[in-house]
Amino acid sequence: MKQTDLALPIQTPEGSTLILRPAGIAVRGAAWALDALARATVYTVCAIPLGLLGRTGFAVLMLLLFAGEWLYFAGYEAFRSGATPGKRRMGIKVVQSDGGPVSIEAALVRNLVRFADTLPFAYGAGLVSCLSSSTFQRLGDRVAGTLVVHVPQDATNSSLTLATRLTDITQRRAQGRAQRAQDEQAENSPEPERPAASLTGHEAALLLSFEERRARLHPDRQIELANLLEPLTGQRGEQALATLRANAHWLEGEA
Amino acid sequence: MSRARFVSDREASWKRLARVLNDLESRGRKSSALHAELPSLYRAVAGDLSLARHRAYGLALEERLNALSLRAYHQLHGARLGLLRRFGRFVTVGIPRAVRAEGRLMLLCSVLFWAPFILLTLAGAWAPHWVQAALPAEMAAGLDQGFGGESIQRDSQSNLMMFGHYIRNNVGIDFRTYAGGLLAGVGALFFMIFNAIVLGAAFGYSWMQGYSETFLRFVVGHGAPELWAIVVSATGGLRLGLTLIAPGRRSRRAALAEDGRRSVHLAAGAGVMTTVAAFIEAFWSANDFSLTVKLAVGGPLWVLVPAWLLFAGRRR
């Protein structure tokens, strides 16, 4: 089956295969814009008190501008697990092309070469490089051997203790809600019914995914999708949907 | 085994791994008994991921286990210790070794830098029209104003302010020279030779105008690290460009990644040298000591910097 999204498999030394999802230029552009905004805000906020400090303030401002131009990206990427604040907000991070965390040298070189990416203007060379690479690598990424990937969903845990405690509370509330939803679903869930034909593993996974996603789909859409499997169920409409759900529950519990 | 049974069996282990990872990510590597479980938990979840894929348990479960595995992988393989010590070793030994590793390119860049520089300096005495052609008018005016009188006049009295300015300006030049190397090395050479010409013309101009002593008193302190830093960063940039054109027996992508990470030591080294030069330039060079004092302090650097690059860190 042809793949429609970009999933990069990597082999770890432990022998398992992990999937990375490289991020495209829209997300990376948005992250860059957020970072530019953050830096501009810091410059503006600092310029006022520094302006009052006269020449010393000017020196500090110059150093601040230098740090913002050349060291901001490299510093965050090397020491804050591969993500600047803008990248963190957009849910992406920098990793090495073998899947491991980005090293200091790699973070430094990819951001020094950033200057070449901005030529001839507005990241022209970088855009061309991203679009011609199979993994959206700009020039800095190619030279450093890094990738910018989406952060896997489960990894969005905050690092502050207070926030973790809050997450616990909301998690418990959500669990209560989930429990109620589960009970509701248990009432609505149909009797498990074996599929009319034997399915390959991939097809079984599709059915399970359909049952998982079902709640987020409009009822008409659910029926539309169920109709596609008429050769399997021999039914259309609400009946087909019910049969498919029954099949999915059979696969879940007894396959 | 059904998916429901699989999940209920293994959920406890995954939750435990998530707890260990949260702890590691928030509190760092302060050792704790909890962290000792990471390797075995990681192997377990990697095995579960393979099982889930093989038995086609659905995308949601695979994504969740994939995310857990990736986080654990990063924690296991991301150790970085002793940053300050590493930096110290980099400055004393790492930069010269990186420079010598690119010995031939360094030689080429040295020649391409010092030749125009020395030629234009000498032109100040013997062929002044070259100096006038090479030196921009504003720079000539600035030199006249700064060094034309008896003592060194710097337009701003604040040393700290000039330090900030020099850092931003000069280190920026080095980094741009390095990055310019990607344009088949041409960018790096262009920046370097351009700087060599202009700086040499400045020297020559001061000779031409007759205040070379005042000018020398200013530049002799910081000249060595600053000028050699330009050569080093151009060497790094040239390395990048050459790898792009001639990757040898490796694929272009692999060659660039390998050489890129090695050549960044040169760029960082140039940055360090220029920072030192900026420090000297800002806080020492503008002081109005006599030529003898300035030579006594700054002269040794002209010997030390090349000696450091040539000999420091050589293994017997």
Coordinates of N, CA, C and O in Angstrom, one line a residue, chain A residues 55-135:
Chain A
R55 N 26.6 54.2 27.6 CA 27.5 53.5 26.8 C 27.6 52.0 27.2 O 27.7 51.1 26.4
T56 N 27.5 51.8 28.5 CA 27.6 50.4 29.0 C 26.3 49.7 28.5 O 26.4 48.5 28.0
G57 N 25.2 50.4 28.5 CA 24.0 49.8 28.0 C 24.1 49.4 26.5 O 23.7 48.4 26.1
F58 N 24.8 50.3 25.8 CA 25.0 50.1 24.3 C 25.8 48.8 24.1 O 25.5 48.0 23.3
A59 N 26.9 48.7 24.9 CA 27.7 47.5 24.8 C 26.9 46.2 25.1 O 27.0 45.3 24.3
V60 N 26.1 46.3 26.2 CA 25.3 45.1 26.5 C 24.3 44.8 25.3 O 24.1 43.7 25.0
L61 N 23.8 45.9 24.8 CA 22.8 45.7 23.7 C 23.5 45.0 22.5 O 23.0 44.1 21.8
M62 N 24.8 45.5 22.2 CA 25.5 44.9 21.1 C 25.7 43.4 21.3 O 25.6 42.5 20.4
L63 N 26.1 43.1 22.6 CA 26.3 41.7 22.9 C 25.1 40.9 22.8 O 25.0 39.7 22.3
L64 N 24.0 41.5 23.2 CA 22.7 40.8 23.1 C 22.3 40.5 21.7 O 21.8 39.5 21.3
L65 N 22.5 41.5 20.8 CA 22.2 41.3 19.4 C 23.0 40.2 18.8 O 22.6 39.4 18.0
F66 N 24.3 40.2 19.2 CA 25.2 39.1 18.7 C 24.7 37.8 19.1 O 24.6 36.8 18.4
A67 N 24.4 37.7 20.4 CA 23.9 36.4 21.0 C 22.6 36.0 20.3 O 22.4 34.9 19.9
G68 N 21.7 37.0 20.0 CA 20.5 36.7 19.4 C 20.6 36.2 18.0 O 20.0 35.3 17.5
E69 N 21.6 36.8 17.3 CA 21.8 36.5 15.9 C 22.5 35.1 15.7 O 22.0 34.3 14.9
W70 N 23.5 34.8 16.5 CA 24.3 33.7 16.2 C 24.2 32.6 17.3 O 24.4 31.4 17.0
L71 N 23.8 32.9 18.5 CA 23.9 31.9 19.6 C 22.5 31.4 20.1 O 22.4 30.4 20.7
Y72 N 21.5 32.2 19.8 CA 20.1 31.8 20.3 C 19.7 30.4 19.9 O 19.4 29.6 20.7
F73 N 19.7 30.2 18.5 CA 19.3 28.9 18.0 C 20.2 27.8 18.5 O 19.7 26.8 19.0
A74 N 21.5 28.0 18.3 CA 22.4 26.9 18.7 C 22.3 26.6 20.1 O 22.3 25.4 20.5
G75 N 22.2 27.6 21.0 CA 22.1 27.4 22.4 C 20.9 26.5 22.8 O 21.0 25.5 23.5
Y76 N 19.8 27.0 22.3 CA 18.6 26.2 22.7 C 18.6 24.8 22.1 O 18.2 23.8 22.8
E77 N 19.1 24.7 20.9 CA 19.0 23.3 20.3 C 20.0 22.4 20.9 O 19.8 21.2 21.1
A78 N 21.2 23.0 21.4 CA 22.2 22.1 22.0 C 21.8 21.7 23.4 O 22.0 20.6 23.8
F79 N 21.3 22.7 24.2 CA 21.1 22.4 25.6 C 19.7 22.3 26.1 O 19.5 22.0 27.2
R80 N 18.7 22.5 25.2 CA 17.3 22.3 25.6 C 16.7 21.3 24.7 O 15.6 21.5 24.1
S81 N 17.3 20.1 24.6 CA 16.7 19.0 23.9 C 16.2 19.3 22.5 O 15.1 18.9 22.1
G82 N 17.0 20.1 21.8 CA 16.8 20.3 20.4 C 15.6 21.2 20.0 O 15.2 21.2 18.8
A83 N 15.1 22.0 20.9 CA 14.0 22.9 20.5 C 14.1 24.3 21.1 O 14.3 24.4 22.3
T84 N 14.0 25.3 20.2 CA 13.9 26.6 20.7 C 12.5 26.9 21.1 O 11.6 26.0 20.8
P85 N 12.2 27.9 21.8 CA 10.8 28.2 22.2 C 9.8 28.2 21.0 O 8.7 27.6 21.2
G86 N 10.2 28.7 19.9 CA 9.3 28.7 18.7 C 9.0 27.3 18.3 O 7.9 26.9 18.0
K87 N 10.1 26.5 18.2 CA 9.9 25.1 17.8 C 9.1 24.3 18.8 O 8.2 23.5 18.4
R88 N 9.3 24.6 20.1 CA 8.5 23.9 21.1 C 7.1 24.2 20.9 O 6.2 23.3 21.0
R89 N 6.7 25.4 20.7 CA 5.3 25.8 20.5 C 4.7 25.1 19.3 O 3.5 24.7 19.4
M90 N 5.5 24.9 18.3 CA 4.9 24.3 17.1 C 5.0 22.8 17.1 O 4.6 22.1 16.2
G91 N 5.6 22.3 18.2 CA 5.7 20.8 18.4 C 6.7 20.1 17.5 O 6.5 19.0 17.1
I92 N 7.8 20.8 17.2 CA 8.9 20.1 16.4 C 10.2 20.3 17.2 O 10.3 21.1 18.1
K93 N 11.2 19.5 16.8 CA 12.5 19.6 17.4 C 13.6 19.1 16.5 O 13.3 18.5 15.4
V94 N 14.8 19.4 16.8 CA 15.9 19.0 16.0 C 16.5 17.7 16.5 O 16.7 17.5 17.7
V95 N 16.7 16.7 15.6 CA 17.4 15.5 16.0 C 18.5 15.2 15.0 O 18.5 15.7 13.9
Q96 N 19.4 14.3 15.3 CA 20.4 13.9 14.3 C 19.8 12.9 13.4 O 18.8 12.3 13.7
S97 N 20.4 12.7 12.2 CA 19.7 11.9 11.2 C 19.7 10.5 11.6 O 18.9 9.7 10.9
D98 N 20.4 10.0 12.6 CA 20.2 8.7 13.0 C 19.2 8.6 14.2 O 19.1 7.5 14.8
G99 N 18.5 9.6 14.4 CA 17.4 9.6 15.4 C 17.8 10.0 16.8 O 17.0 10.3 17.7
G100 N 19.1 10.2 17.0 CA 19.6 10.5 18.4 C 19.5 12.0 18.7 O 19.2 12.8 17.8
P101 N 19.7 12.4 19.9 CA 19.6 13.8 20.3 C 20.8 14.6 19.6 O 21.8 14.0 19.4
V102 N 20.5 15.9 19.4 CA 21.5 16.7 18.6 C 22.7 17.0 19.4 O 22.5 17.4 20.6
S103 N 23.9 16.9 18.9 CA 25.1 17.2 19.6 C 25.4 18.7 19.5 O 24.8 19.4 18.7
I104 N 26.3 19.1 20.4 CA 26.7 20.6 20.4 C 27.2 21.0 19.0 O 26.9 22.0 18.5
E105 N 28.2 20.2 18.5 CA 28.8 20.5 17.2 C 27.7 20.6 16.1 O 27.7 21.6 15.3
A106 N 26.8 19.7 16.1 CA 25.8 19.7 15.1 C 24.9 20.9 15.2 O 24.6 21.6 14.2
A107 N 24.5 21.2 16.4 CA 23.6 22.4 16.6 C 24.4 23.7 16.2 O 23.8 24.6 15.6
L108 N 25.7 23.8 16.5 CA 26.4 25.0 16.2 C 26.6 25.1 14.7 O 26.3 26.1 14.1
V109 N 27.0 24.0 14.0 CA 27.2 24.1 12.6 C 25.9 24.4 11.8 O 25.9 25.2 10.8
R110 N 24.8 23.8 12.2 CA 23.6 24.0 11.4 C 23.2 25.4 11.6 O 22.5 26.0 10.6
N111 N 23.5 26.1 12.7 CA 23.1 27.5 12.8 C 24.1 28.5 12.3 O 23.7 29.6 12.0
L112 N 25.4 28.1 12.2 CA 26.3 29.0 11.5 C 26.0 29.0 10.0 O 26.1 30.0 9.4
V113 N 25.7 27.8 9.5 CA 25.4 27.7 8.1 C 24.1 28.4 7.7 O 23.7 28.6 6.6
R114 N 23.3 28.7 8.8 CA 22.0 29.4 8.6 C 22.2 30.6 7.7 O 21.4 31.0 6.9
F115 N 23.4 31.3 7.9 CA 23.7 32.5 7.1 C 23.6 32.1 5.6 O 23.1 32.9 4.8
A116 N 24.2 31.0 5.2 CA 24.1 30.6 3.8 C 22.7 30.3 3.4 O 22.3 30.6 2.3
D117 N 21.9 29.8 4.3 CA 20.5 29.5 4.0 C 19.7 30.8 3.7 O 18.7 30.8 3.0
T118 N 20.1 31.9 4.3 CA 19.3 33.1 4.1 C 19.6 33.8 2.8 O 19.0 34.8 2.5
L119 N 20.7 33.3 2.1 CA 20.9 33.9 0.8 C 20.0 33.4 -0.3 O 19.5 32.3 -0.1
P120 N 19.7 34.1 -1.4 CA 20.1 35.5 -1.6 C 19.2 36.4 -0.8 O 19.7 37.5 -0.5
F121 N 18.0 36.0 -0.4 CA 17.2 36.8 0.5 C 16.1 35.9 1.1 O 15.7 35.0 0.4
A122 N 15.7 36.2 2.3 CA 14.5 35.6 2.9 C 14.6 34.0 2.8 O 13.7 33.4 2.4
Y123 N 15.7 33.5 3.2 CA 15.9 32.0 3.2 C 15.7 31.4 1.9 O 15.2 30.3 1.8
G124 N 16.1 32.0 0.8 CA 15.9 31.5 -0.5 C 16.6 30.2 -0.7 O 16.0 29.1 -1.1
A125 N 17.9 30.1 -0.4 CA 18.7 28.9 -0.6 C 18.1 27.8 0.4 O 18.1 26.6 0.0
G126 N 17.7 28.2 1.6 CA 17.2 27.2 2.5 C 15.9 26.6 2.0 O 15.7 25.3 2.1
L127 N 15.1 27.4 1.4 CA 13.8 26.9 0.8 C 14.1 25.9 -0.3 O 13.5 24.8 -0.4
V128 N 15.0 26.3 -1.2 CA 15.3 25.4 -2.3 C 15.8 24.1 -1.8 O 15.5 23.0 -2.3
S129 N 16.7 24.2 -0.8 CA 17.3 22.9 -0.3 C 16.2 22.1 0.4 O 16.2 20.8 0.1
C130 N 15.3 22.7 1.1 CA 14.2 21.9 1.8 C 13.4 21.2 0.8 O 13.1 20.0 0.9
L131 N 13.0 21.9 -0.3 CA 12.1 21.4 -1.2 C 12.7 20.3 -2.1 O 12.1 19.4 -2.6
S132 N 14.1 20.3 -2.2 CA 14.7 19.3 -3.1 C 15.2 18.2 -2.2 O 15.8 17.2 -2.8
S133 N 15.0 18.2 -0.9 CA 15.5 17.1 -0.1 C 14.3 16.2 0.2 O 13.2 16.6 0.4
S134 N 14.6 14.9 0.3 CA 13.5 14.0 0.6 C 13.1 14.1 2.1 O 12.0 13.5 2.5
T135 N 13.9 14.7 2.9 CA 13.6 14.8 4.3 C 13.6 16.3 4.8 O 13.8 16.5 6.0

